[in-house]
Amino acid sequence: MTMDIAAVRADFPILARTVNGKPLAYLDNAATSQKPRQVLEAVDRYYRQNNANVHRGVHTLASESTVLYEEAHQKAAAFLNARSWQEIIFVRNTTEALNLAATALALGHLKPGDEVLITRVDHHSNIIPWFLLKERFGILTRMVDALPDGTLDLEDFKAKLAGRPKVVAMTHVSNVTGWISPLERLIPLAHEAGALVVVDGAQAVPHFPVDVQALDADFYAFSGHKVLAPMGIGVLYGKRELLTRLPPFLGGGDMLETVCVVGGVCSLCLKALPWKYEAGTANVDGAVGLTAAIDYLAGLGWDAVRPHEESLFRRTVEGMRRMKHVRLIGPEDLSRRVGCVPFTVEGLSASEVATALDGEGIAIRSGFHCAQPLHERLGLSSSARISLAFYNTEAEVDRCLAVLESLG
Amino acid sequence: MSWQNYVGHIDDTCGQEKDFILLLKPEKKGEAIARIRAVMTVDRRIGDIMLQGTLLGTEATFFCNGKLILKGLGSRENLERFLDSLFPAS
């Protein structure tokens, strides 16, 4: 199945702009995706026609807004193939989702001295929340090492499972190398060792279909903004039995059935899932945007998106492999990678490379990409990173390669 | 006139290098570039893209689009002292 790339690009207004007098080539998609007009229009339409607070009124706008918000949960549940929309908690982003999972598990599942297994391959968002549990709850962390190519050290993973961690937190796709973790093998091993598994799916959902039931992940987190939706809406999927059993970490409006104060004692009756985890006014416009984003992707179809992205990815890597002054980072086997191409250029810092490309209208990222432990393992303090999306073109990749060639 | 008249935005990079990336104000870009070029010792020129070298003793890379990367200054205070020297108040 092929994709009409010109038609797709016409849906993304920002791709028509220029930067520094050159056509924009947006190759920083792992940081955030651009938004199609269908998402922009859905958010605009929501504010023009439906805006009201959800669950708090009987008037027509409140009902419409509530329906849209609940439909977004259903849409996200179908996107991940969750059993129920009640297993979908809306949060701000992946970071908040992982903090929610960590804190809820600390409050309702873990005991002081229990161990959480984290990995060197992960983004700080799936490392720091677990480190913070030590100060607050006395919960310990151990880190699974990475191999020199930036992939997870599977032998170290198996060895550290012998310590019987209560939770394993790991990424689905590395935000540095684009390496796809073999969760289909790792999650059963973690479960056999008695651990619950929390997965950071931020870099996976923009690139291939995710089935949380097939993976048997206990929690799975992603950000809407990396998959065409607005910033400020994210998802934590959790198995219903866990979400039912664990306590929320935010308290406030819209998460309670009743609050009774008798003799100075407060008695709370929490709402059913997912609302007990969604205290306070919701990001309804973000949820509406997420619905539109998921619909847009479904309209394109993974069968069209995947081959185009794979082709761009191979073109990028193969082009860079020919440059003697460029050092590619990450595993050589491209079949288990998506999206991200990290690299360094001899004699230049990552920020110099990114600034040089910006001068030509090409947007990439530089730094340690919120993955300092992985960069330390790779012997780097920073790297430059090209990250691709389905709306990118061969011409954009070739422009980027031409500038990189000239830096040698 | 001080450096604030010439520099529109300052960003710092992540990573241990902690470089500073300066964006020159468009309306003062010509003047600022002339000052930078006058005092910069160029070690390497990469096409029309960038000049690498030294600026008042500090490792610097100047880009043709008006961005300047300064390395090794370490802190914002050092950066501001450097900019005071580069664009002395008149």
PDB file of N, CA and C in Angstrom, chain B residues 11 15-16 20-21 29-30 33 36 40-41 46 49-51 54-55 57 62 66 72 74-75 77 84-86:
ATOM      1  N   ASP B  11      20.418  30.621  24.620  1.00  0.00           N
ATOM      2  CA  ASP B  11      20.010  29.271  24.994  1.00  0.00           C
ATOM      3  C   ASP B  11      21.250  28.533  25.460  1.00  0.00           C
ATOM      4  N   GLY B  15      23.990  18.546  28.074  1.00  0.00           N
ATOM      5  CA  GLY B  15      25.255  17.847  27.924  1.00  0.00           C
ATOM      6  C   GLY B  15      26.295  18.542  28.775  1.00  0.00           C
ATOM      7  N   GLN B  16      27.421  17.832  28.943  1.00  0.00           N
ATOM      8  CA  GLN B  16      28.427  18.367  29.859  1.00  0.00           C
ATOM      9  C   GLN B  16      29.111  19.615  29.320  1.00  0.00           C
ATOM     10  N   PHE B  20      26.802  27.870  25.027  1.00  0.00           N
ATOM     11  CA  PHE B  20      25.728  28.860  24.919  1.00  0.00           C
ATOM     12  C   PHE B  20      25.480  29.152  23.439  1.00  0.00           C
ATOM     13  N   ILE B  21      24.217  29.205  23.074  1.00  0.00           N
ATOM     14  CA  ILE B  21      23.854  29.533  21.690  1.00  0.00           C
ATOM     15  C   ILE B  21      23.168  30.900  21.716  1.00  0.00           C
ATOM     16  N   LYS B  29      21.772  42.866  13.523  1.00  0.00           N
ATOM     17  CA  LYS B  29      22.606  41.747  13.086  1.00  0.00           C
ATOM     18  C   LYS B  29      23.854  42.223  12.335  1.00  0.00           C
ATOM     19  N   GLY B  30      23.671  43.157  11.420  1.00  0.00           N
ATOM     20  CA  GLY B  30      24.790  43.631  10.606  1.00  0.00           C
ATOM     21  C   GLY B  30      25.908  44.195  11.468  1.00  0.00           C
ATOM     22  N   ILE B  33      27.531  41.397  13.593  1.00  0.00           N
ATOM     23  CA  ILE B  33      28.401  40.524  12.787  1.00  0.00           C
ATOM     24  C   ILE B  33      29.720  41.229  12.494  1.00  0.00           C
ATOM     25  N   ILE B  36      31.837  41.014  15.568  1.00  0.00           N
ATOM     26  CA  ILE B  36      32.333  39.639  15.787  1.00  0.00           C
ATOM     27  C   ILE B  36      33.445  39.315  14.794  1.00  0.00           C
ATOM     28  N   MET B  40      37.308  38.160  15.701  1.00  0.00           N
ATOM     29  CA  MET B  40      37.382  36.692  15.702  1.00  0.00           C
ATOM     30  C   MET B  40      38.634  36.197  14.971  1.00  0.00           C
ATOM     31  N   THR B  41      39.339  35.271  15.593  1.00  0.00           N
ATOM     32  CA  THR B  41      40.435  34.574  14.930  1.00  0.00           C
ATOM     33  C   THR B  41      39.865  33.282  14.362  1.00  0.00           C
ATOM     34  N   ILE B  46      33.882  26.357   7.250  1.00  0.00           N
ATOM     35  CA  ILE B  46      33.154  25.267   6.588  1.00  0.00           C
ATOM     36  C   ILE B  46      32.171  25.894   5.611  1.00  0.00           C
ATOM     37  N   ILE B  49      28.768  28.028   5.664  1.00  0.00           N
ATOM     38  CA  ILE B  49      27.909  27.659   6.791  1.00  0.00           C
ATOM     39  C   ILE B  49      28.410  28.237   8.107  1.00  0.00           C
ATOM     40  N   MET B  50      29.691  28.032   8.412  1.00  0.00           N
ATOM     41  CA  MET B  50      30.165  28.452   9.733  1.00  0.00           C
ATOM     42  C   MET B  50      31.654  28.729   9.760  1.00  0.00           C
ATOM     43  N   LEU B  51      32.031  29.511  10.766  1.00  0.00           N
ATOM     44  CA  LEU B  51      33.436  29.784  11.054  1.00  0.00           C
ATOM     45  C   LEU B  51      33.718  29.310  12.466  1.00  0.00           C
ATOM     46  N   THR B  54      38.361  31.558  17.609  1.00  0.00           N
ATOM     47  CA  THR B  54      38.456  32.103  18.955  1.00  0.00           C
ATOM     48  C   THR B  54      37.966  33.546  18.954  1.00  0.00           C
ATOM     49  N   LEU B  55      37.202  33.856  19.973  1.00  0.00           N
ATOM     50  CA  LEU B  55      36.640  35.195  20.100  1.00  0.00           C
ATOM     51  C   LEU B  55      37.035  35.718  21.475  1.00  0.00           C
ATOM     52  N   GLY B  57      39.530  35.129  23.213  1.00  0.00           N
ATOM     53  CA  GLY B  57      40.053  34.044  24.046  1.00  0.00           C
ATOM     54  C   GLY B  57      39.069  32.921  24.320  1.00  0.00           C
ATOM     55  N   PHE B  62      30.750  30.771  14.643  1.00  0.00           N
ATOM     56  CA  PHE B  62      29.825  31.782  14.137  1.00  0.00           C
ATOM     57  C   PHE B  62      29.144  31.253  12.870  1.00  0.00           C
ATOM     58  N   GLY B  66      23.530  34.148  11.623  1.00  0.00           N
ATOM     59  CA  GLY B  66      23.526  35.075  12.753  1.00  0.00           C
ATOM     60  C   GLY B  66      23.495  34.409  14.106  1.00  0.00           C
ATOM     61  N   GLY B  72      32.814  26.669  26.665  1.00  0.00           N
ATOM     62  CA  GLY B  72      33.745  26.693  27.789  1.00  0.00           C
ATOM     63  C   GLY B  72      33.559  27.841  28.764  1.00  0.00           C
ATOM     64  N   GLY B  74      31.062  28.164  30.881  1.00  0.00           N
ATOM     65  CA  GLY B  74      30.684  27.516  32.143  1.00  0.00           C
ATOM     66  C   GLY B  74      29.449  28.058  32.819  1.00  0.00           C
ATOM     67  N   SER B  75      29.340  29.366  32.951  1.00  0.00           N
ATOM     68  CA  SER B  75      28.189  29.911  33.697  1.00  0.00           C
ATOM     69  C   SER B  75      27.623  31.123  32.980  1.00  0.00           C
ATOM     70  N   GLU B  77      27.058  33.929  34.346  1.00  0.00           N
ATOM     71  CA  GLU B  77      27.801  35.111  34.786  1.00  0.00           C
ATOM     72  C   GLU B  77      29.021  35.331  33.893  1.00  0.00           C
ATOM     73  N   ASP B  84      29.877  41.582  27.747  1.00  0.00           N
ATOM     74  CA  ASP B  84      30.225  42.970  28.080  1.00  0.00           C
ATOM     75  C   ASP B  84      31.509  43.396  27.361  1.00  0.00           C
ATOM     76  N   SER B  85      32.446  42.423  27.245  1.00  0.00           N
ATOM     77  CA  SER B  85      33.707  42.731  26.561  1.00  0.00           C
ATOM     78  C   SER B  85      33.521  42.787  25.041  1.00  0.00           C
ATOM     79  N   LEU B  86      32.685  41.873  24.545  1.00  0.00           N
ATOM     80  CA  LEU B  86      32.485  41.804  23.087  1.00  0.00           C
ATOM     81  C   LEU B  86      31.720  43.022  22.573  1.00  0.00           C
TER      82      LEU B  86
END
